[in-house]
CSV table of C-alpha atoms in Angstrom, one decimal:
chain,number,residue,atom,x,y,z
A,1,UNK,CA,-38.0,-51.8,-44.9
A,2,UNK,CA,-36.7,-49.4,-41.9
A,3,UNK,CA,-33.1,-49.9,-40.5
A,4,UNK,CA,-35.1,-51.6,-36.9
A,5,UNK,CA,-36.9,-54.2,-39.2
A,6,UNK,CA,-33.5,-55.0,-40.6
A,7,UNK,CA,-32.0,-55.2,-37.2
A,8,UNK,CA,-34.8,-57.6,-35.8
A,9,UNK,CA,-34.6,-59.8,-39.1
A,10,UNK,CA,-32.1,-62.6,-38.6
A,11,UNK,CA,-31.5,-63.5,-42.4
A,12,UNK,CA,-31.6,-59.4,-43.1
A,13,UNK,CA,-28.1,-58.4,-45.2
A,14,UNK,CA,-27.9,-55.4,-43.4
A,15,UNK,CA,-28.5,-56.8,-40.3
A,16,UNK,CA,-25.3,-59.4,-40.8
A,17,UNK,CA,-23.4,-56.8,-42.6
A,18,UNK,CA,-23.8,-54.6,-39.3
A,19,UNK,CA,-23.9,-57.5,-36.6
A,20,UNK,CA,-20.4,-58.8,-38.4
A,21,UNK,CA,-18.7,-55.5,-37.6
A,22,UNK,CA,-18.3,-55.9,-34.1
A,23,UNK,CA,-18.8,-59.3,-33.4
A,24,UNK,CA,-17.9,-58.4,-29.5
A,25,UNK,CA,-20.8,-56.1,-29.4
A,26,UNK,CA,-23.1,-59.3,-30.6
A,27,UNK,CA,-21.7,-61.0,-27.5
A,28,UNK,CA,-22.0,-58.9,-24.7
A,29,UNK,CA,-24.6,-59.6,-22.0
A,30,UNK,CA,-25.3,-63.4,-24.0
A,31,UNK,CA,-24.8,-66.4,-21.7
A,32,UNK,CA,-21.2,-67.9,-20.8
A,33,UNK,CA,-17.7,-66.0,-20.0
A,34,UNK,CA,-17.6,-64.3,-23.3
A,35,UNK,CA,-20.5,-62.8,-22.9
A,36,UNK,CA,-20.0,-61.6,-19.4
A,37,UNK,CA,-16.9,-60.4,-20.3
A,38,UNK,CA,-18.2,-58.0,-23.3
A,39,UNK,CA,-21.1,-57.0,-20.9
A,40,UNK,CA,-18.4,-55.5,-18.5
A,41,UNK,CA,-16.4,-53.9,-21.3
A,42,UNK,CA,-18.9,-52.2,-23.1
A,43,UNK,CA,-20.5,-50.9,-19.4
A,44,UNK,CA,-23.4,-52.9,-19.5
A,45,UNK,CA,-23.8,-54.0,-15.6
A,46,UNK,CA,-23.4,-50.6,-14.8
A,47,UNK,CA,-26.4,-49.5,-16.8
A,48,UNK,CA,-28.8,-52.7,-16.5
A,49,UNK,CA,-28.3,-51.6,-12.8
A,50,UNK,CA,-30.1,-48.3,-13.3
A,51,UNK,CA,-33.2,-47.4,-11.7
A,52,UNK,CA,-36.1,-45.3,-13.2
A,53,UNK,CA,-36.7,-41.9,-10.8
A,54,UNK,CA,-39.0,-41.3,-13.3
A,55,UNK,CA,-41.1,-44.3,-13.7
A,56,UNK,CA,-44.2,-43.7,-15.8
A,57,UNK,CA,-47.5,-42.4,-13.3
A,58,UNK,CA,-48.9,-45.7,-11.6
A,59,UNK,CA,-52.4,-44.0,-12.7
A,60,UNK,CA,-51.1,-45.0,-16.3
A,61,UNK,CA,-53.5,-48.2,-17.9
A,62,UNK,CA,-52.1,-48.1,-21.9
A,63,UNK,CA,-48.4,-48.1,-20.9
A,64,UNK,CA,-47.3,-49.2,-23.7
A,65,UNK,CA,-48.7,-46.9,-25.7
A,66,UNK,CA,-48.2,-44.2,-22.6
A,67,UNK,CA,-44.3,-44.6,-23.4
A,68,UNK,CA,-44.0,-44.5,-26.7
A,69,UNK,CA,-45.8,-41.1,-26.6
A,70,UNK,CA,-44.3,-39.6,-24.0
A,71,UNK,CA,-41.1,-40.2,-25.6
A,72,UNK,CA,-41.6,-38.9,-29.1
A,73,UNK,CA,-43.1,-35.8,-27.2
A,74,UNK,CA,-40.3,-35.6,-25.0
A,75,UNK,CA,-37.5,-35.4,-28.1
A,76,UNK,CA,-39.9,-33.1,-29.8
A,77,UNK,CA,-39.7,-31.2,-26.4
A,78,UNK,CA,-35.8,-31.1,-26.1
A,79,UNK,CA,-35.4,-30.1,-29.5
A,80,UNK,CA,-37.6,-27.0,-28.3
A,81,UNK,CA,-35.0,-26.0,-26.3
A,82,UNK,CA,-31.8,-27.0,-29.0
A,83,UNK,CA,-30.7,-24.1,-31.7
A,84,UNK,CA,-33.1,-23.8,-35.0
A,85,UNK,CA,-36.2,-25.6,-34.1
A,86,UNK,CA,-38.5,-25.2,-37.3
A,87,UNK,CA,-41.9,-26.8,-36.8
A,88,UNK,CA,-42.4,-26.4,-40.7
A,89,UNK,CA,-39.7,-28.9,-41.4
A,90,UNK,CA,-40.7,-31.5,-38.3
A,91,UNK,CA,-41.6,-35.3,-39.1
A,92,UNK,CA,-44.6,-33.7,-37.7
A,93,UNK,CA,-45.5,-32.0,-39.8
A,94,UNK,CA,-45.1,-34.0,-43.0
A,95,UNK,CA,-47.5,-36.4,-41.1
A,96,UNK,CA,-49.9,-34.2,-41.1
A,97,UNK,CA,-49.1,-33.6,-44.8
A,98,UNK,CA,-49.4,-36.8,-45.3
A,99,UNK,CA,-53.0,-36.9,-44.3
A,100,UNK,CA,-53.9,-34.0,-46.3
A,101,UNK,CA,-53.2,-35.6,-49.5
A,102,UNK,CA,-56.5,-38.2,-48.6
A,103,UNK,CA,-58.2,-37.5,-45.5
A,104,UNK,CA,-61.0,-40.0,-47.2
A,105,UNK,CA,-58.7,-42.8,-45.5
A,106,UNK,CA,-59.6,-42.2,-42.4
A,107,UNK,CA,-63.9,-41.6,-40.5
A,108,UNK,CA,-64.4,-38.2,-40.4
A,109,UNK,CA,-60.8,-37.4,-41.8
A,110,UNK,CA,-61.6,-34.1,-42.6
A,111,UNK,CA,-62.6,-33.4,-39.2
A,112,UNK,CA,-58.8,-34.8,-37.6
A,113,UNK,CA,-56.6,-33.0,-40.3
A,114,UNK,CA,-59.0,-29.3,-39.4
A,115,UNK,CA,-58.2,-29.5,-35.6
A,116,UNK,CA,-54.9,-30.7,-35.9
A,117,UNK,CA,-53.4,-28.3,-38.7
A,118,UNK,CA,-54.9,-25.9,-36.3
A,119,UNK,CA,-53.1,-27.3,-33.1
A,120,UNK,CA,-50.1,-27.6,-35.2
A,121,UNK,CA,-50.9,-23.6,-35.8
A,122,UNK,CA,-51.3,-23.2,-32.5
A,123,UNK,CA,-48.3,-24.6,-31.7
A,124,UNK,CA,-46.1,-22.4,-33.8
A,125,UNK,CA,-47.5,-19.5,-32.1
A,126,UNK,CA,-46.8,-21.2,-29.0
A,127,UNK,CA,-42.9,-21.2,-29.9
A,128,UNK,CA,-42.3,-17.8,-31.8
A,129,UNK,CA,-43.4,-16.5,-28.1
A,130,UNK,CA,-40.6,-14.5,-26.0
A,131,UNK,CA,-41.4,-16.6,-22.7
A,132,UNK,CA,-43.6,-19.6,-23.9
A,133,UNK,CA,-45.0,-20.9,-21.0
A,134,UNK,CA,-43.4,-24.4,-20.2
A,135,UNK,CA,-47.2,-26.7,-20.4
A,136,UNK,CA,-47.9,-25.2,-23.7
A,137,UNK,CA,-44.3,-26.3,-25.1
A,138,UNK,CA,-45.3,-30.0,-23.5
A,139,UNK,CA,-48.9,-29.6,-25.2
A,140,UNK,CA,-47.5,-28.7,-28.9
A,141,UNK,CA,-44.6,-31.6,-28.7
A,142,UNK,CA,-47.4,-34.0,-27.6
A,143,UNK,CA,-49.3,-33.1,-30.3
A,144,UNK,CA,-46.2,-33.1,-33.0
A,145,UNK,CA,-46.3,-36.2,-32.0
A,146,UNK,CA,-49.2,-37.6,-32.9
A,147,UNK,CA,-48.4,-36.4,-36.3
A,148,UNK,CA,-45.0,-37.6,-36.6
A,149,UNK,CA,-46.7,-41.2,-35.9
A,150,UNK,CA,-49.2,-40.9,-39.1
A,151,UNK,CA,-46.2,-40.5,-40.7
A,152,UNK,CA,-44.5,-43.3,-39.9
A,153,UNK,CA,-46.9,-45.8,-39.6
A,154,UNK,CA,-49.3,-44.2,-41.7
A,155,UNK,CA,-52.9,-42.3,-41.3
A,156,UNK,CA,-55.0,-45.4,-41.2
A,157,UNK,CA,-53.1,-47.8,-38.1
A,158,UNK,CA,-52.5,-45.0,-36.5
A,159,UNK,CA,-56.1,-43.0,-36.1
A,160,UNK,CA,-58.7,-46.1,-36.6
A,161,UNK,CA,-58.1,-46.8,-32.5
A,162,UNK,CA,-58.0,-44.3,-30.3
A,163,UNK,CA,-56.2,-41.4,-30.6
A,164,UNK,CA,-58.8,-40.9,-33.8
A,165,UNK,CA,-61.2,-41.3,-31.6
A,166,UNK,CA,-60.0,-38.5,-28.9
A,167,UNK,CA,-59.2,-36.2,-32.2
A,168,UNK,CA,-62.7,-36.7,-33.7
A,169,UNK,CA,-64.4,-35.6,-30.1
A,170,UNK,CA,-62.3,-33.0,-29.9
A,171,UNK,CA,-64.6,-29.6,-31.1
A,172,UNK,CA,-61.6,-27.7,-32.0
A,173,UNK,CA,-57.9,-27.3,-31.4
A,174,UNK,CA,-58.2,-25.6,-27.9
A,175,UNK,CA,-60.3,-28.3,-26.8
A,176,UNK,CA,-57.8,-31.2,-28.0
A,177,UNK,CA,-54.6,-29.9,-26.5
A,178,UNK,CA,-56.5,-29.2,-23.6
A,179,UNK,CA,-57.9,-32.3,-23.1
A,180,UNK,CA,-54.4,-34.3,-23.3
A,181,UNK,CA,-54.0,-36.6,-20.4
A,182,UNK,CA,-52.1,-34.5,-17.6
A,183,UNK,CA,-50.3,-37.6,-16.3
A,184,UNK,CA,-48.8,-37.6,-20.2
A,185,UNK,CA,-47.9,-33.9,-19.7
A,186,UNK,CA,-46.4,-34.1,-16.5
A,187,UNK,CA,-44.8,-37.3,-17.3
A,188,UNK,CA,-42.9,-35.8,-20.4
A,189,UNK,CA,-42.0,-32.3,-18.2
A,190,UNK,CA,-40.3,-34.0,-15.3
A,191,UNK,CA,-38.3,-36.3,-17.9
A,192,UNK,CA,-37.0,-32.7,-19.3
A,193,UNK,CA,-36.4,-31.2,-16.2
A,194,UNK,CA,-33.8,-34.2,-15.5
A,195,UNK,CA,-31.6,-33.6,-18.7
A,196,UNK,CA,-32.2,-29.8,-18.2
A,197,UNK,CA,-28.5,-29.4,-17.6
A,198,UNK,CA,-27.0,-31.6,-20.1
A,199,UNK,CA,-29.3,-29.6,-22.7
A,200,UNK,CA,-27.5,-26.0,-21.3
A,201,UNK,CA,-24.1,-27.5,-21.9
A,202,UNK,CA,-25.0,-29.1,-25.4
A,203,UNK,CA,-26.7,-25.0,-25.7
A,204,UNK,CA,-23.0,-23.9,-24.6
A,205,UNK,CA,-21.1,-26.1,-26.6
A,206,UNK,CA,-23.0,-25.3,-29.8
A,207,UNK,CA,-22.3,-21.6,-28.9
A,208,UNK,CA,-18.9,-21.8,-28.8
A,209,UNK,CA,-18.8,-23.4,-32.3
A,210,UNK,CA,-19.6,-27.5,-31.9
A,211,UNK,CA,-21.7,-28.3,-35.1
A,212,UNK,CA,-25.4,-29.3,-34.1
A,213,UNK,CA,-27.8,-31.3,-36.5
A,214,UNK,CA,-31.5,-32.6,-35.1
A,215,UNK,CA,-32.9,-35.4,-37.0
A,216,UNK,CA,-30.2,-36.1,-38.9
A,217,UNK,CA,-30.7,-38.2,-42.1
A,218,UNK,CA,-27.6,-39.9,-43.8
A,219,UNK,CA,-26.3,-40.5,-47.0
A,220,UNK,CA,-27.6,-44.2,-46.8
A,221,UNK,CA,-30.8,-43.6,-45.2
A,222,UNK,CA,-33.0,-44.1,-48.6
A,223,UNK,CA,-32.1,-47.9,-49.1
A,224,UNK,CA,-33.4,-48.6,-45.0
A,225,UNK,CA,-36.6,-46.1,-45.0
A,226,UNK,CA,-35.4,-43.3,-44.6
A,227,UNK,CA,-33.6,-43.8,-41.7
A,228,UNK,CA,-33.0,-40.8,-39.1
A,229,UNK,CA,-31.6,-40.3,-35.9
A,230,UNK,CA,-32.5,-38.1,-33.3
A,231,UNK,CA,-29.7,-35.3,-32.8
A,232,UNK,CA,-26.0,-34.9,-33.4
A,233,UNK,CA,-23.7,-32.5,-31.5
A,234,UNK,CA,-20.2,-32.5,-32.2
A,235,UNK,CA,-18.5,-36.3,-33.3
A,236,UNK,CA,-21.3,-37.3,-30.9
A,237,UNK,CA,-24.8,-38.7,-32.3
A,238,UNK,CA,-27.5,-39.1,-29.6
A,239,UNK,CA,-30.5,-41.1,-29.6
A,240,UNK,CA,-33.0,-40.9,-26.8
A,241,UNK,CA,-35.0,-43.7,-25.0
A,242,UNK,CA,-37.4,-43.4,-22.2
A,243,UNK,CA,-37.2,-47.2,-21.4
A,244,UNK,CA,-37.6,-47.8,-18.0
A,245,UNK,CA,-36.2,-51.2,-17.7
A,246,UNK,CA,-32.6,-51.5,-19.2
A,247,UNK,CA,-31.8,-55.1,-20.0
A,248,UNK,CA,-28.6,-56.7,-22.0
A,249,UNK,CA,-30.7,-57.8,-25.0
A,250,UNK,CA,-31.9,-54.1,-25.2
A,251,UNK,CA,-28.4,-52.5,-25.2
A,252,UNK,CA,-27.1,-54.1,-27.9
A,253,UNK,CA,-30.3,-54.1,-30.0
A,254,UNK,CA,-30.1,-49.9,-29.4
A,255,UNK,CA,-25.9,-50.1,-29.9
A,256,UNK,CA,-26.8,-51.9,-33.2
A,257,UNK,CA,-29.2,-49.2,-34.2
A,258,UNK,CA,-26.9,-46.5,-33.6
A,259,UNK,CA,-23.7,-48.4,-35.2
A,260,UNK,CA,-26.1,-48.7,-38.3
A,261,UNK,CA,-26.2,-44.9,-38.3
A,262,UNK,CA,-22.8,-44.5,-38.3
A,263,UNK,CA,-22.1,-47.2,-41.2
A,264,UNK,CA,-25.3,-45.3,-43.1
A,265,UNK,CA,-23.3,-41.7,-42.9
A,266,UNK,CA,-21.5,-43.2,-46.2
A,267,UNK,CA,-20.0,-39.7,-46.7
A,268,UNK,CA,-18.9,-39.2,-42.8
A,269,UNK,CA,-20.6,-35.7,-43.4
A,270,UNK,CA,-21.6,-35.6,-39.4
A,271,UNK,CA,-18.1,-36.8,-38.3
A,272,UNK,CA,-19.5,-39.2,-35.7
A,273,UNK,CA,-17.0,-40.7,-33.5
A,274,UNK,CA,-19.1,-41.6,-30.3
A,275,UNK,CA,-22.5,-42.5,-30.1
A,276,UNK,CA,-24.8,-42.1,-27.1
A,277,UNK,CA,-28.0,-43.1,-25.2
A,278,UNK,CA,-30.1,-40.4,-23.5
A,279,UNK,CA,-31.7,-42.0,-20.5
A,280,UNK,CA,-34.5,-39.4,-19.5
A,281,UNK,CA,-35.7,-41.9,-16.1
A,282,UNK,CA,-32.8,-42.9,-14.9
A,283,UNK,CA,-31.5,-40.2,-15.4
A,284,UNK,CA,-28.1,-41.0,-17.5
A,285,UNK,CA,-26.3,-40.3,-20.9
A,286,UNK,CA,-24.1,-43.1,-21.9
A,287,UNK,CA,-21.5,-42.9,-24.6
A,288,UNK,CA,-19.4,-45.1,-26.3
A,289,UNK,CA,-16.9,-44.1,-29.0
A,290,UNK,CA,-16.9,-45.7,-32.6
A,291,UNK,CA,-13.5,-47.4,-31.8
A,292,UNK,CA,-15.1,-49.2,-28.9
A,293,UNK,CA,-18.1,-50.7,-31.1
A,294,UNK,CA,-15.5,-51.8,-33.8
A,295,UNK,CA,-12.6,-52.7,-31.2
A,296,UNK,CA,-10.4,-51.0,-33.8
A,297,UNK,CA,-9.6,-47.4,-34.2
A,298,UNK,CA,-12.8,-45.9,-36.4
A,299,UNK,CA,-10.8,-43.5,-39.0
A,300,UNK,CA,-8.9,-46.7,-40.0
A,301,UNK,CA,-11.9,-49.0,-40.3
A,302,UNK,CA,-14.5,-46.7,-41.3
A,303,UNK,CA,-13.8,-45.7,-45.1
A,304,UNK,CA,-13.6,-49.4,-45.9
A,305,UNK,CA,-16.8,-50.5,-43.9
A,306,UNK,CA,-19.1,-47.5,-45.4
A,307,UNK,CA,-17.6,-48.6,-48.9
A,308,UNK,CA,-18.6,-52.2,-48.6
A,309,UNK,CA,-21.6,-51.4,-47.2
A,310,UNK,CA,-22.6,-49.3,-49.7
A,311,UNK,CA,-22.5,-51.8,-52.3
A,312,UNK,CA,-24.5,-53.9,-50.2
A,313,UNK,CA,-27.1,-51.0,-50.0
A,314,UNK,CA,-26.8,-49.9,-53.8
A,315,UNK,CA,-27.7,-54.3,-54.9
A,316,UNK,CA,-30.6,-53.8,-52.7
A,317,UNK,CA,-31.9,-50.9,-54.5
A,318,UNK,CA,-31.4,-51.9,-57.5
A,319,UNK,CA,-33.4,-55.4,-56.6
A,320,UNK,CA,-36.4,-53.2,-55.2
A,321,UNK,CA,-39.5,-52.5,-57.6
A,322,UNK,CA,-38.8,-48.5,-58.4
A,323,UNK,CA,-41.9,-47.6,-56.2
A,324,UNK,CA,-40.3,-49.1,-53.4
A,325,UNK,CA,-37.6,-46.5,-53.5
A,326,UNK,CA,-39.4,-43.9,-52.0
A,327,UNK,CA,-38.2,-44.2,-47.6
A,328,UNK,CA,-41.3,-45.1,-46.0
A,329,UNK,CA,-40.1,-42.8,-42.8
């Protein structure tokens, strides 16, 4: 069970364990004084008052699924441009690892895994390039993409509908990442271009010594899935969200998420203090420190909270069936 179902299951342990450590967080935006109150002090009017400029293409049907693309591509994407990107060592990849192991599972599986180890091949050539050129980069994080997603849903949901079906036309490798939807493409690039700067000064910060993870996993992670986060830079840990409506109820449900990252970094190896949202259409980076979340200061509180919620985790495990501890992200 990931760290999000726990989040979205009311009678979840972890969910109450996390929710009861800051109980004005759980407030904020909800109905009455209280909750208008915590809205204002944690900086939600200011935010739910955000517009997209970069609302996804009107030409878009599937936006649903348009979003949640474009913003797995568009991490993938960033990351590009971040210190150390391996390919190799990518959720991406291990999707398409994933796959390999039974490619039975899926019509014509043998076909999909061919042409997309071979865009994924593609893709590495793409990077180890002196001056990659910029829709290329767009084309291999879509594509990463696609893989990351058989790896956390699994190969089956995730290519019986249609992306299977766009894979399986697809002749080769040059003809699938060529044939990716341009308002996708475009969609992810301009979303870069608008955190362009704040990626040069994370780039400049990391230069002059600030420690940088991407996709960092935490001591903790096993017992909710195999929960990881998106990139850390410094005390700060960012998650990114392409949402293009920002509404109370989401806030706190994404504030939850990342305080559950925190508590889940049992061994404070990363050091996060602050935690903040990467807003690609609005475009904004909101941050919030640890103390704020707890409203009390977090290298008091912490120690204690990671301790008792590591017993929490540990009497989970050990309830599990052992095939159940593998994380199923």
């Amino acid at each position: 069970m990931t760290l999000t179902s726990h989040l979205s299951d009311k009678q979840s342990p972890v969910r109450q364990f996390i929710h009861a450590c800051a109980p004005e967080l759980a407030l904020a935006g909800t109905a009455g004084r209280r909750g208008k109150a915590m809205a204002e002090f944690f900086g939600f009017d200011e935010l739910t008052s955000l517009e997209a400029q970069v609302p996804i293409p009107e030409a878009v049907k599937d936006r649903k699924s348009h979003a949640i693309v474009a913003g797995m591509a568009l991490d993938y994407r960033l990351r590009m441009e971040l210190p150390g990107f391996d390919l190799v060592n990518t959720a991406g990849q291990k999707g398409l690892d994933i796959l390999a192991r039974d490619t039975s599972i899926v019509h014509r599986g043998k076909h999909i895994h061919g042409v997309l180890e071979m865009a994924l091949g593609f893709s590495y050539r793409i990077l180890n390039e002196k001056n990659p050129d910029r829709m290329s980069l767009v084309r291999a994080s879509v594509v990463l993409s696609w893989c990351e997603s058989i790896m956390r849903v699994g190969p089956g949901p995730v290519l019986s509908g249609n992306l299977g079906r766009q894979i399986k036309r697809a002749k080769n490798a040059v003809d699938l990442m060529f044939g990716i939807d341009e308002s996708l493409l475009f969609d992810i690039e301009r979303m870069r271009d608008c955190v362009s700067p704040l990626i040069d000064q994370w780039n400049q910060e990391i230069a002059d010594g600030e420690p940088y993870v991407p996709n960092p996993r935490f001591l903790g992670s096993i017992a909710v899935g195999g929960a990881d986060a998106d990139w850390a830079v410094g005390d700060l840990l960012v998650d990114l969200k392409s949402t293009e409506k920002i509404t109370n109820p989401w806030l706190r449900e994404t504030l939850f998420q990342l305080l559950g990252y925190t508590l889940l970094d049992l061994d404070d190896s990363l050091g996060i203090r602050r935690v903040g949202v990467l807003l690609p259409r609005q475009p904004f980076l909101a941050v919030w420190s640890v103390d704020e979340l707890l409203n009390q200061d977090a290298e008091d509180a912490l120690p204690q909270l990671r301790a008792e919620f590591a017993g929490l985790l540990v009497d989970m495990l050990k309830r599990q069936p052992a095939g159940r501890l593998v994380p199923s992200e």
